Structure formats: structure tokens, C-alpha cells
CSV table of N, CA and C in Angstrom, one decimal:
chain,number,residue,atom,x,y,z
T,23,UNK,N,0.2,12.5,-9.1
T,23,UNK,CA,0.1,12.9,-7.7
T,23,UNK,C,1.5,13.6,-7.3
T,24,UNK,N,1.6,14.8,-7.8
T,24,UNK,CA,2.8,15.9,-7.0
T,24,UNK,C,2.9,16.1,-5.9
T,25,UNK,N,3.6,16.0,-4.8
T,25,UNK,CA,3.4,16.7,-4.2
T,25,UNK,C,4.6,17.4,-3.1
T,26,UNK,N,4.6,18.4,-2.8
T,26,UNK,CA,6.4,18.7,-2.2
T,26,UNK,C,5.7,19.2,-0.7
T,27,UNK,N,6.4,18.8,0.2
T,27,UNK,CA,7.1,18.9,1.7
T,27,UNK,C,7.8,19.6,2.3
T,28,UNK,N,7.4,21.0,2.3
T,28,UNK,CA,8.1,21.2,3.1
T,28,UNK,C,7.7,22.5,4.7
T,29,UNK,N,6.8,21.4,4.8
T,29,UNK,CA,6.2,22.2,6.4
T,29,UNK,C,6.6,21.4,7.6
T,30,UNK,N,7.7,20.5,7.3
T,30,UNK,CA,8.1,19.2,8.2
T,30,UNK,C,9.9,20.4,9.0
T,31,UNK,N,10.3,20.4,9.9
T,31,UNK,CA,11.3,20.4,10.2
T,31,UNK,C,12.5,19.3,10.5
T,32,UNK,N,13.0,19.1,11.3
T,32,UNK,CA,13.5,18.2,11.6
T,32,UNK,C,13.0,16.7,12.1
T,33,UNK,N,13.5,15.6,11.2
T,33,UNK,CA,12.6,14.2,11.9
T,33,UNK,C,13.9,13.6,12.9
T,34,UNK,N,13.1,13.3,13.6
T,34,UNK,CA,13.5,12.7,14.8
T,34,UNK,C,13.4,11.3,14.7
T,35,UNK,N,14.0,10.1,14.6
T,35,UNK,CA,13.8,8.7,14.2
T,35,UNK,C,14.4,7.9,15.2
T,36,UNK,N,14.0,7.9,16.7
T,36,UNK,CA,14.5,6.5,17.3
T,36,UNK,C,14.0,5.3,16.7
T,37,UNK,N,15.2,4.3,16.7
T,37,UNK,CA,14.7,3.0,16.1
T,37,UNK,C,15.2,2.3,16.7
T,38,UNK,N,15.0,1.1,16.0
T,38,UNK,CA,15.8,-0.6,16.1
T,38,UNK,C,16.2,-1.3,15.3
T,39,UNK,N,17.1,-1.9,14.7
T,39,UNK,CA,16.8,-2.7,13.0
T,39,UNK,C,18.2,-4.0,13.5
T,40,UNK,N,17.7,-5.0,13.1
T,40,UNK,CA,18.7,-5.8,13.1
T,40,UNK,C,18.4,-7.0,12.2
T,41,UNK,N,19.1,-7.9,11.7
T,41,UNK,CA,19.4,-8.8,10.6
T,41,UNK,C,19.9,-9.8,10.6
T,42,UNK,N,19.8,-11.5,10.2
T,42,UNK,CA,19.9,-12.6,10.9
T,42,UNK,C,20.4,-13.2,9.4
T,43,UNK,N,21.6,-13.9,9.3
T,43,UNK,CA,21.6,-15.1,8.5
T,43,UNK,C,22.3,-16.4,8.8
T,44,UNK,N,21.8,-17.7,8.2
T,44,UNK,CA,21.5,-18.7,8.6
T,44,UNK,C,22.4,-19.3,7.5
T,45,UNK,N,23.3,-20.5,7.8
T,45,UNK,CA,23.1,-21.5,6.9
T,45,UNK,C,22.6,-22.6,7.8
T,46,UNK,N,21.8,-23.2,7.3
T,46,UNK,CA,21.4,-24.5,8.0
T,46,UNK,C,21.9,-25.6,7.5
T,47,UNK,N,22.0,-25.5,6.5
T,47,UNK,CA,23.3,-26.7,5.4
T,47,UNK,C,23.9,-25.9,4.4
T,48,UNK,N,24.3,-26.9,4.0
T,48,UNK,CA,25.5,-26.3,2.7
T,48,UNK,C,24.5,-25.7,1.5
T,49,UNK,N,23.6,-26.4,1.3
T,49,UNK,CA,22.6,-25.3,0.4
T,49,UNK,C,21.5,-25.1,0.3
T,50,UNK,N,21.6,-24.7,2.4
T,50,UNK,CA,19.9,-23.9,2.1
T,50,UNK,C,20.5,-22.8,3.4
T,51,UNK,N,20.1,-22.0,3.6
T,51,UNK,CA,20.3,-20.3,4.4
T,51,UNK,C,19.1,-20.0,4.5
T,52,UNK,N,18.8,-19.2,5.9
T,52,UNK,CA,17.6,-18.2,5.8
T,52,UNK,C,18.4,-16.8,6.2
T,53,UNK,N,17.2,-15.9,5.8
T,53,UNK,CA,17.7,-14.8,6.5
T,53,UNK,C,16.2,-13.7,6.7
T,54,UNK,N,16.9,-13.4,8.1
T,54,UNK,CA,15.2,-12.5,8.4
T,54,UNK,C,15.8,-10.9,8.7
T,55,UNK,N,15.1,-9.8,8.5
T,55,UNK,CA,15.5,-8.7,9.4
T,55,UNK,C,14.4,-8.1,9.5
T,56,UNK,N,14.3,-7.1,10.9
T,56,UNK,CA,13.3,-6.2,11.1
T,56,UNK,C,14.0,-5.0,11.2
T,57,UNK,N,13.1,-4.0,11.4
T,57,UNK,CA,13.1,-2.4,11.7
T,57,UNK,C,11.8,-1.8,12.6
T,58,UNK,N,12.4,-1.4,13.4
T,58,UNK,CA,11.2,-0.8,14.0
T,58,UNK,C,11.0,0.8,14.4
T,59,UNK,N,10.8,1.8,13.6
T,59,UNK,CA,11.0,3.3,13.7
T,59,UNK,C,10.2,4.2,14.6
T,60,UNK,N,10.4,4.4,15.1
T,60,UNK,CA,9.3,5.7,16.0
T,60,UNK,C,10.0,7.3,15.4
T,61,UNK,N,9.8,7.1,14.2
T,61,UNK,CA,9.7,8.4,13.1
T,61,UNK,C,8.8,9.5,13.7
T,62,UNK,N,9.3,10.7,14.3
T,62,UNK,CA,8.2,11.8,14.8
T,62,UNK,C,9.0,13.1,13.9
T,63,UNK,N,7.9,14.1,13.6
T,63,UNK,CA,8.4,15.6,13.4
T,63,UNK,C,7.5,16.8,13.4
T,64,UNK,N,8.1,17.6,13.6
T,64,UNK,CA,6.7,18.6,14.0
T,64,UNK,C,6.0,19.5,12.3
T,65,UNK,N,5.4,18.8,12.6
T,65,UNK,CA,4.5,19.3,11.3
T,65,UNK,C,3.3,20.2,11.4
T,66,UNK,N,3.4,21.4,10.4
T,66,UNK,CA,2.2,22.6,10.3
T,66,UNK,C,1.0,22.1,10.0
T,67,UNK,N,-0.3,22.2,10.7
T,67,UNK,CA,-1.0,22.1,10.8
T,67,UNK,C,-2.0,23.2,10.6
T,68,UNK,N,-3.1,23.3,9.9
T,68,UNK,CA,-4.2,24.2,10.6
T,68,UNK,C,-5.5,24.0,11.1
T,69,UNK,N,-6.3,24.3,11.9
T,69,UNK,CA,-6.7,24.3,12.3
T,69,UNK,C,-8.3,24.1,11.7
T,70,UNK,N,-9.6,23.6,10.7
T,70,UNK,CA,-10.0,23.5,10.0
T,70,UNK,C,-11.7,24.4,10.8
T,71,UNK,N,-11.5,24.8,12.4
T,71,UNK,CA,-12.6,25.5,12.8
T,71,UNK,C,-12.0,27.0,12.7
T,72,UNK,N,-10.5,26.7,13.1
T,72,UNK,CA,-10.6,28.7,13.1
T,72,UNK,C,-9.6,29.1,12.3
T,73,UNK,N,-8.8,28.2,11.7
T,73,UNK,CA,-8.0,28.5,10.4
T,73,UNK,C,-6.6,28.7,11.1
T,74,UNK,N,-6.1,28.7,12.0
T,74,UNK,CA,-4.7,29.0,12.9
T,74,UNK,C,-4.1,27.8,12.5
T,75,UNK,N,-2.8,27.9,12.1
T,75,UNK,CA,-2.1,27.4,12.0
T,75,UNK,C,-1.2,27.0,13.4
T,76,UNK,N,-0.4,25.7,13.4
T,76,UNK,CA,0.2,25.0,14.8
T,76,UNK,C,0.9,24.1,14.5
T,77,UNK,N,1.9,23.8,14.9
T,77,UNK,CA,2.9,22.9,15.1
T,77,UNK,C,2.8,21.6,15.9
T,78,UNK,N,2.7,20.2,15.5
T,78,UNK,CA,2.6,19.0,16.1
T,78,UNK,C,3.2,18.3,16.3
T,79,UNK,N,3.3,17.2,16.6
T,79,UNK,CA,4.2,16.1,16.0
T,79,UNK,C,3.4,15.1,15.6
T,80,UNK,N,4.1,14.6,14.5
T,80,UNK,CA,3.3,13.8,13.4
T,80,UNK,C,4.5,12.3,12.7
T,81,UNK,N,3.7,11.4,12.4
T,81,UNK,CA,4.7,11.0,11.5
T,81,UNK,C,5.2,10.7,10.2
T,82,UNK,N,6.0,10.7,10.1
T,82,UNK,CA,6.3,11.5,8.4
T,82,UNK,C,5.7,10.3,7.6
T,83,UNK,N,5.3,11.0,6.7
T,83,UNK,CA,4.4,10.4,5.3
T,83,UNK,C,5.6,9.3,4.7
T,84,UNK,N,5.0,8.3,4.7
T,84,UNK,CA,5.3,7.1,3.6
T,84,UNK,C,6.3,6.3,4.8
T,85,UNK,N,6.2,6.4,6.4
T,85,UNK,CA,7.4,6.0,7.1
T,85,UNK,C,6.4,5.1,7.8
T,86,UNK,N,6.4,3.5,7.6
T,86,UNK,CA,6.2,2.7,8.7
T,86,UNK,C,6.7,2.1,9.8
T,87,UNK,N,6.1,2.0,10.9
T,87,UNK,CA,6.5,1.8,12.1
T,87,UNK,C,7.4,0.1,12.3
T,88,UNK,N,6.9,-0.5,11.5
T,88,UNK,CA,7.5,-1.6,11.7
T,88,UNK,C,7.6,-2.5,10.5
T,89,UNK,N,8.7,-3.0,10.0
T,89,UNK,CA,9.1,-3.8,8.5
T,89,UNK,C,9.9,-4.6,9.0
T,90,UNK,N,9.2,-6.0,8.5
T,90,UNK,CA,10.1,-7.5,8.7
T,90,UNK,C,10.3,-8.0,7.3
T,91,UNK,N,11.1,-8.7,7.4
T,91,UNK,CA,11.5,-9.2,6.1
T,91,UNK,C,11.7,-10.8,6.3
T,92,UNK,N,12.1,-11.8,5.6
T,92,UNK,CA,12.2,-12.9,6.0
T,92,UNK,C,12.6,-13.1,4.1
T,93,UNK,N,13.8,-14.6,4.1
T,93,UNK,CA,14.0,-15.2,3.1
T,93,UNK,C,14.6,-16.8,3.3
T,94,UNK,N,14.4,-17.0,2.2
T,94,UNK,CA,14.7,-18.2,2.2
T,94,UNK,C,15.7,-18.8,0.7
T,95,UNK,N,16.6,-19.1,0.6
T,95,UNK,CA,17.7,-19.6,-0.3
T,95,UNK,C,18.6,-21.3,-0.5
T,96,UNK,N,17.7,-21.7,-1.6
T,96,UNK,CA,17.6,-23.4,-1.3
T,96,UNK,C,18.6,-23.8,-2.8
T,97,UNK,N,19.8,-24.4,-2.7
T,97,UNK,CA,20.0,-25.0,-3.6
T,97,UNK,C,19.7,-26.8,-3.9
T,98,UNK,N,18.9,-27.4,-4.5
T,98,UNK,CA,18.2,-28.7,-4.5
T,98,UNK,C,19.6,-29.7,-5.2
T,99,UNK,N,19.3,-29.0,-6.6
T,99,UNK,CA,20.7,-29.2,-7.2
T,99,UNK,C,21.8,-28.4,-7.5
T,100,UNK,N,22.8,-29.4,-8.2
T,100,UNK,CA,24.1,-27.8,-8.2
T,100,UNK,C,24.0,-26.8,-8.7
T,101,UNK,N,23.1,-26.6,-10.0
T,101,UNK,CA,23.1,-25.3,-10.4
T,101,UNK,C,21.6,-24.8,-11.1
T,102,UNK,N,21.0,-25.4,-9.8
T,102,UNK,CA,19.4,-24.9,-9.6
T,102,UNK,C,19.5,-24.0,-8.2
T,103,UNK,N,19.3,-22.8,-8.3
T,103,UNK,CA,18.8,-22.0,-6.9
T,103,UNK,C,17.6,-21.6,-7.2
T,104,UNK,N,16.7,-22.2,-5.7
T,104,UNK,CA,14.9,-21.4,-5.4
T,104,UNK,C,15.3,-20.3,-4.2
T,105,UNK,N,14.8,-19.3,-5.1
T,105,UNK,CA,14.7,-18.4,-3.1
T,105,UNK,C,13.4,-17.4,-3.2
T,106,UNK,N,13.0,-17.5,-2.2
T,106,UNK,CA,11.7,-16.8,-1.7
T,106,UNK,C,11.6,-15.6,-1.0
T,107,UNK,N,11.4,-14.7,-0.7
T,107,UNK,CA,11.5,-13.4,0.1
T,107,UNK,C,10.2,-12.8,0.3
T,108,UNK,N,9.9,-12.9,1.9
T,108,UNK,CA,8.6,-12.4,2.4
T,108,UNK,C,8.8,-11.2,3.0
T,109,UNK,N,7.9,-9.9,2.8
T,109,UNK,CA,8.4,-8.6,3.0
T,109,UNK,C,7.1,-8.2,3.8
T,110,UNK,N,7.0,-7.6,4.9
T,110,UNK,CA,6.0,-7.0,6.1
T,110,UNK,C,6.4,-6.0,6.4
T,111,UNK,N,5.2,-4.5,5.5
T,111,UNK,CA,5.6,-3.6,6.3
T,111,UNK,C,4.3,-2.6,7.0
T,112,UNK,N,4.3,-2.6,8.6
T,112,UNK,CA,3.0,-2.0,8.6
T,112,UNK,C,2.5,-0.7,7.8
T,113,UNK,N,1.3,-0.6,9.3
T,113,UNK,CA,0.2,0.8,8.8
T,113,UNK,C,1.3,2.1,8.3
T,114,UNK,N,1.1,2.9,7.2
T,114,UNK,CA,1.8,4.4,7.8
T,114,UNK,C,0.7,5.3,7.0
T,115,UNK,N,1.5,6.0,6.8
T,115,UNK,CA,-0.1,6.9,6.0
T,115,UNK,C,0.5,8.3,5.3
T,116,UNK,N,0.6,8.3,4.3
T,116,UNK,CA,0.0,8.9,3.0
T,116,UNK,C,0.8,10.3,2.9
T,117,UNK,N,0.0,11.0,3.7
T,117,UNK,CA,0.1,12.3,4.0
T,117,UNK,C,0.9,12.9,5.0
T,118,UNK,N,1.9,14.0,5.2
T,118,UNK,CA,2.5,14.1,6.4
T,118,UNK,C,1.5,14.8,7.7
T,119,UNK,N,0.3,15.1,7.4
T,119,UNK,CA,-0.8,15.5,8.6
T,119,UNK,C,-1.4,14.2,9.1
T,120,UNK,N,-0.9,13.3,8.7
T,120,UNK,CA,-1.5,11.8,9.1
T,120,UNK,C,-2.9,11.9,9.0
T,121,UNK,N,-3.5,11.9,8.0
T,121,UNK,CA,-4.9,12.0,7.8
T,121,UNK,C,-5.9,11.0,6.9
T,122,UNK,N,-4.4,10.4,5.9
T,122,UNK,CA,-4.7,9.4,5.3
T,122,UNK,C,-4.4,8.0,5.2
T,123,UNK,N,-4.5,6.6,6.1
T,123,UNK,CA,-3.8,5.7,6.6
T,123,UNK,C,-4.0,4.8,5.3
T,124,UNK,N,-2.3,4.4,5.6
T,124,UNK,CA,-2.3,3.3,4.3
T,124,UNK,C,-2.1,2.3,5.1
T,125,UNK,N,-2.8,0.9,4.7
T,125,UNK,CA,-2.9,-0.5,5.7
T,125,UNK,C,-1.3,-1.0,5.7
T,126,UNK,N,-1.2,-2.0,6.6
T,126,UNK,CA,-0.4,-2.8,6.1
T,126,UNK,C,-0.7,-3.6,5.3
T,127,UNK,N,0.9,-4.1,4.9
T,127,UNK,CA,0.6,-5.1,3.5
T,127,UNK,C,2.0,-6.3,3.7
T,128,UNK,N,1.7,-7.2,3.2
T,128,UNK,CA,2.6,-8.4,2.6
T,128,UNK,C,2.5,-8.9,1.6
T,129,UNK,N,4.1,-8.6,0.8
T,129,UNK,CA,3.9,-9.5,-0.5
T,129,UNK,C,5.4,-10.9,-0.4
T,130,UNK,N,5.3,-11.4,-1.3
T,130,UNK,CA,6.0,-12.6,-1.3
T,130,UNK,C,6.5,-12.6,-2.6
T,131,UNK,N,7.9,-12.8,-2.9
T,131,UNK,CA,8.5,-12.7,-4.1
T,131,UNK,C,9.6,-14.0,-4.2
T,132,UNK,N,9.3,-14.4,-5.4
T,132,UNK,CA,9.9,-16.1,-5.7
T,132,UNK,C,10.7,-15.8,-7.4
T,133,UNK,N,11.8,-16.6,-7.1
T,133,UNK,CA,12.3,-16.8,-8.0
T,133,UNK,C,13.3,-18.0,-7.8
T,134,UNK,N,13.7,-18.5,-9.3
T,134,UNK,CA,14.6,-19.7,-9.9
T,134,UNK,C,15.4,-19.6,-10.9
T,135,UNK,N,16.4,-20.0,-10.2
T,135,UNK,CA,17.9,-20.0,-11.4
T,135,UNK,C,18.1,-20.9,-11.8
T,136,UNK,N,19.0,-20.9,-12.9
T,136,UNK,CA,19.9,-22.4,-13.6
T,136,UNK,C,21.0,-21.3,-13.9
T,137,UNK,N,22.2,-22.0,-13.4
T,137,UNK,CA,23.2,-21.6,-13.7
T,137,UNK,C,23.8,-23.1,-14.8
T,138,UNK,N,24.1,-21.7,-15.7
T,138,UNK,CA,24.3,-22.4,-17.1
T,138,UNK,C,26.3,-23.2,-16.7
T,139,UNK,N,26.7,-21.8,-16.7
T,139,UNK,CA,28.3,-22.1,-16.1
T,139,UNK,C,28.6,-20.8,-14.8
T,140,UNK,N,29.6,-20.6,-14.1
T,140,UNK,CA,29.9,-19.5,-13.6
T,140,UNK,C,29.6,-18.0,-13.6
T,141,UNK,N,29.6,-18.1,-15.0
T,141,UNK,CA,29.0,-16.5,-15.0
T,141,UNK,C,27.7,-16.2,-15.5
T,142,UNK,N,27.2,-17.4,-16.2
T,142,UNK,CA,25.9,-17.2,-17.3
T,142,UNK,C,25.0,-18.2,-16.5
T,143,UNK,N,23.4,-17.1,-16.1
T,143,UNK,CA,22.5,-18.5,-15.4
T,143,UNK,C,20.9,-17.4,-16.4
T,144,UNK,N,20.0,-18.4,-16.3
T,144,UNK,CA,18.7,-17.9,-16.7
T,144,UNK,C,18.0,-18.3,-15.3
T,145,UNK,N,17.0,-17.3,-15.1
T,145,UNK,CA,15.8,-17.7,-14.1
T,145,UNK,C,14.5,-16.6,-14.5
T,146,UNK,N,13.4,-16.8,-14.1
T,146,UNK,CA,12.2,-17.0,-13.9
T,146,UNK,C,11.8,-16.5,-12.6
T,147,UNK,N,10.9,-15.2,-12.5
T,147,UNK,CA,11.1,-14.5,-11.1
T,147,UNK,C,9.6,-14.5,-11.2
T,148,UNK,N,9.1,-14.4,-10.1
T,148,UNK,CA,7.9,-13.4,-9.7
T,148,UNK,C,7.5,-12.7,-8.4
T,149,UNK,N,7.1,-11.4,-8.8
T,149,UNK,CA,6.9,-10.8,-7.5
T,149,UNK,C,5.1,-10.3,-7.2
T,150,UNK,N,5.3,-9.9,-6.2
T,150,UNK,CA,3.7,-10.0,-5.4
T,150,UNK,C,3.6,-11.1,-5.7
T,151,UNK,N,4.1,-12.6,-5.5
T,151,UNK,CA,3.2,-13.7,-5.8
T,151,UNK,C,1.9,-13.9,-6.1
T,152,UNK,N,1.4,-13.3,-4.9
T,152,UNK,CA,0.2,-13.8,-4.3
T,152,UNK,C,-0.7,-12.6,-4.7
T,153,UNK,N,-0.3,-11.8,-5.3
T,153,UNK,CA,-1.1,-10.5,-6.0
T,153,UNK,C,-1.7,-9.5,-4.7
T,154,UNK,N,-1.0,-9.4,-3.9
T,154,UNK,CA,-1.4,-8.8,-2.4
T,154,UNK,C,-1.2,-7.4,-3.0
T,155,UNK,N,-2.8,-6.8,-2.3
T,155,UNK,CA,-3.3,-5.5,-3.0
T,155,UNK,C,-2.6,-4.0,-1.9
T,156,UNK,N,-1.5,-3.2,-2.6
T,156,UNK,CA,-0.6,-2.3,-1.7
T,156,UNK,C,-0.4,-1.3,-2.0
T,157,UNK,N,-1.4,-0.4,-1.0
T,157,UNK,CA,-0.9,0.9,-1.5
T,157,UNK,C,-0.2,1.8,-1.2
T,158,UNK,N,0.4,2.6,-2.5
T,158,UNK,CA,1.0,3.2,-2.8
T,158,UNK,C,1.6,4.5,-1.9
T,159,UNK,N,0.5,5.0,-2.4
T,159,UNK,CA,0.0,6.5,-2.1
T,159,UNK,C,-1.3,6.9,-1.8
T,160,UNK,N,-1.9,7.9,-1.2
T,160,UNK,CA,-3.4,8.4,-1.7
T,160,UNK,C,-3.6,9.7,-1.2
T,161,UNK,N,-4.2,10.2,-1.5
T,161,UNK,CA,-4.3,11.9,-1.2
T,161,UNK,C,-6.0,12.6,-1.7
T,162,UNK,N,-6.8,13.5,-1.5
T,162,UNK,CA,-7.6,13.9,-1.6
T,162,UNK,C,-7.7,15.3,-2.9
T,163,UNK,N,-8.6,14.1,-3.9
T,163,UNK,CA,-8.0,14.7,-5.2
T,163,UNK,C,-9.9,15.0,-5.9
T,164,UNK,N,-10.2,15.7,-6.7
T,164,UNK,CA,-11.4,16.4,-7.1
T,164,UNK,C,-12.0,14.1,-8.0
T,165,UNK,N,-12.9,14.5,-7.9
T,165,UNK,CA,-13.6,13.3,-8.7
T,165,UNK,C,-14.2,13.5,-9.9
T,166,UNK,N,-15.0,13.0,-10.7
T,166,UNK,CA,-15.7,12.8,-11.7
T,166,UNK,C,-17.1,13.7,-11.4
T,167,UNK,N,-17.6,13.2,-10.2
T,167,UNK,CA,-18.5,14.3,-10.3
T,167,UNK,C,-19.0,15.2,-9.4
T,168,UNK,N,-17.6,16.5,-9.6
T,168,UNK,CA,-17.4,17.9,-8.7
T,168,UNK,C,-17.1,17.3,-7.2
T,169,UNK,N,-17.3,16.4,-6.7
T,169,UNK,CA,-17.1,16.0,-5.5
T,169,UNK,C,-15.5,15.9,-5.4
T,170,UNK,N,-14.8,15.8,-4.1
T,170,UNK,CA,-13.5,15.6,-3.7
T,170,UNK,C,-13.5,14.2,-2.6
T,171,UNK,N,-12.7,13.5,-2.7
T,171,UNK,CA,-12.6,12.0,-2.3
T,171,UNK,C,-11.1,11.6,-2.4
T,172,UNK,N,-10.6,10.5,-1.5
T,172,UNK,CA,-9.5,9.9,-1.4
T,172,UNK,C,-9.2,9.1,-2.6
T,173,UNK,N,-8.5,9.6,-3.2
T,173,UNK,CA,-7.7,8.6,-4.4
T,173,UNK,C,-6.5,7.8,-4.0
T,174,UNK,N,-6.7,6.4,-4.2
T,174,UNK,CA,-5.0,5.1,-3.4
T,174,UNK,C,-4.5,4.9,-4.8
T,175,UNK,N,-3.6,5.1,-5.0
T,175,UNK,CA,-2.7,4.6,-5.8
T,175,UNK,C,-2.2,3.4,-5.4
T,176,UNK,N,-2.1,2.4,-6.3
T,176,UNK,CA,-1.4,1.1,-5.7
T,176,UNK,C,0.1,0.6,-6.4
T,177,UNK,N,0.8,-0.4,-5.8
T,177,UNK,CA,1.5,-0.6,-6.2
T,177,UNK,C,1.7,-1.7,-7.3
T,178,UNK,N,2.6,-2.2,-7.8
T,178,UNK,CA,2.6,-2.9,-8.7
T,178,UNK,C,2.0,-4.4,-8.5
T,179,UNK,N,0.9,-5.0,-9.3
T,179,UNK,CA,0.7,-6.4,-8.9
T,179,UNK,C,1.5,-7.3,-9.4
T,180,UNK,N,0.7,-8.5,-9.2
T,180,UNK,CA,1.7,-9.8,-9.2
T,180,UNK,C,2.7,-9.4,-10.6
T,181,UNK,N,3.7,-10.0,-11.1
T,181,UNK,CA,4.8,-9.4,-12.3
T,181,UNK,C,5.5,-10.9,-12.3
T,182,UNK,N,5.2,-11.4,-13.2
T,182,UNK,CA,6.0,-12.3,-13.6
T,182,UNK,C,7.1,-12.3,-15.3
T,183,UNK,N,8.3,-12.7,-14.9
T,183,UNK,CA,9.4,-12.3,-15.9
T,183,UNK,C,10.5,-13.9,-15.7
T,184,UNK,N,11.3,-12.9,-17.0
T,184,UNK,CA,12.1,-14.2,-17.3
T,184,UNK,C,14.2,-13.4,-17.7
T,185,UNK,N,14.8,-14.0,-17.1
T,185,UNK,CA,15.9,-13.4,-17.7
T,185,UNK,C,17.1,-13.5,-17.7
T,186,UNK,N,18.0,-13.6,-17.9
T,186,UNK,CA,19.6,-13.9,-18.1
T,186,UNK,C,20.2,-12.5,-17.0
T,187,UNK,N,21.4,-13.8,-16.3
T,187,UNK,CA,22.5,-12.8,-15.8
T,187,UNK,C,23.6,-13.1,-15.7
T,188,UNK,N,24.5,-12.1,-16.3
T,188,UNK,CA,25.7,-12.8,-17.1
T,188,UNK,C,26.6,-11.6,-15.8
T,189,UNK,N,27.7,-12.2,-15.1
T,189,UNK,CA,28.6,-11.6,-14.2
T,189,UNK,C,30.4,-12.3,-14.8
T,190,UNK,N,31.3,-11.2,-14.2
T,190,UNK,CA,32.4,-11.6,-14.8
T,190,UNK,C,33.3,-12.1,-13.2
């Protein structure tokens, strides 16, 4: 799915975004942040009864209006860390003619360390936990048989891994 942009002029982006961290004890912290964008720009348009082309305002493709985040960072023992990270990002849609809406979605990503000594720890991550289904992309692409239809690309599902991180 190619596709290049450039019928968009200038985006205009009032926002909000702010970010919160916590220790609540010696080893556990949260931390949350949102964003909230009112992304507009005037995008070419045509007309699909009389073919004229026009200028709107629209909002830009792949830009949602509102993304929270939230985490969590627990040490139980000394050189065990769990931390969790929950990611919220709404509706936005696809296309810069806004024609194609992609839902919102939430996924949840976990992972566990063992820190071996200071520099060397192994952990065990997974992301999409919960296998929460997120799409990508989608666009109006020919099918299987001569017909044309919305194709979603999705994003990656649940992913579970394993791995060493060695810092100096």
C-alpha cells in the first residue's frame, strides 16, 4: 500500500499533551500521559457528481484526536523489574479525504527483568498482550473478483520475546 500526499497544504495542529510521574514508594512509580490534537488542513477534494475539484478542511490521515498512555513500574525484589504499559489511541482514519475510519484501539504491553549485575539483565517481554485487533492502514484497493473494496491492514499481534541488555 503506496501511497504519497501531497494535496494537503499546511496542517494546523492546536493541541494539549501533558505527562505525570509518580513514585509511590521506593519501587513502584506510575506514569500516565495524554495528547489531545485538533489536527485540521485543507485538503483537495473532488467532487464525485460533477468532478470539480475544492478545498476543505480535513484531518490528516493516520492523526488521532486523542492518545493516553498509562504505565506501571514495580520492583518486588532487588533485581526483578515488572512493568506494564497501557496505550489508548482514538478513531482517526486512513485516508487524508477522511473517507476511511480506523477505530480506536488498546493494547497492553508487559514485560520482566532480572538484572543479573549492573550492566547485564535478561527479561521476557510481550506486547499486544491481549492480542487487541489494530488497524494499520486501509484504502480502497481492486479484489479477487473485479470488484473494488476496503482493504485494513493490521498491526502487529500479540509478540512474545526474550532477551538480554547489556549497558556500560
Amino acid at each position: 500500500n503506496i501511497q504519497t500526499r501531497e494535496n494537503a497544504g499546511n496542517v494546523n495542529a492546536p493541541g494539549v499533551e501533558a505527562d505525570l510521574h509518580y513514585a509511590v514508594l521506593d519501587n513502584l512509580s506510575l506514569a500516565g500521559a495524554f495528547d489531545y490534537v485538533a489536527a485540521r488542513t485543507r485538503v483537495l477534494s473532488v467532487d464525485p457528481n460533477t468532478g470539480l475539484s475544492f478545498l476543505r478542511n480535513a484531518r490528516p490521515a493516520q492523526a488521532p484526536r486523542w492518545t493516553i498512555t498509562g504505565s506501571v513500574d514495580y520492583r518486588p525484589i532487588e533485581n526483578v523489574t515488572l512493568f506494564a504499559d497501557v496505550r489508548y489511541e482514538g478513531r482517526r482514519f486512513a485516508d487524508d479525504q477522511n473517507t476511511i475510519p480506523l477505530d480506536a484501539a488498546t493494547t497492553v504491553d508487559a514485560r520482566v527483568s532480572y538484572a543479573f549485575t549492573t550492566s547485564l539483565s535478561a527479561y521476557v517481554y510481550c506486547d499486544n498482550l491481549f492480542n487487541a485487533k489494530v488497524a494499520s492502514t486501509a484504502a480502497n484497493q481492486p479484489l479477487t473478483d473485479g470488484t473494488t473494496g476496503i482493504v485494513t491492514n493490521w498491526s502487529a499481534p500479540r509478540m512474545i520475546g526474550v532477551g538480554l541488555s547489556y549497558t556500560q
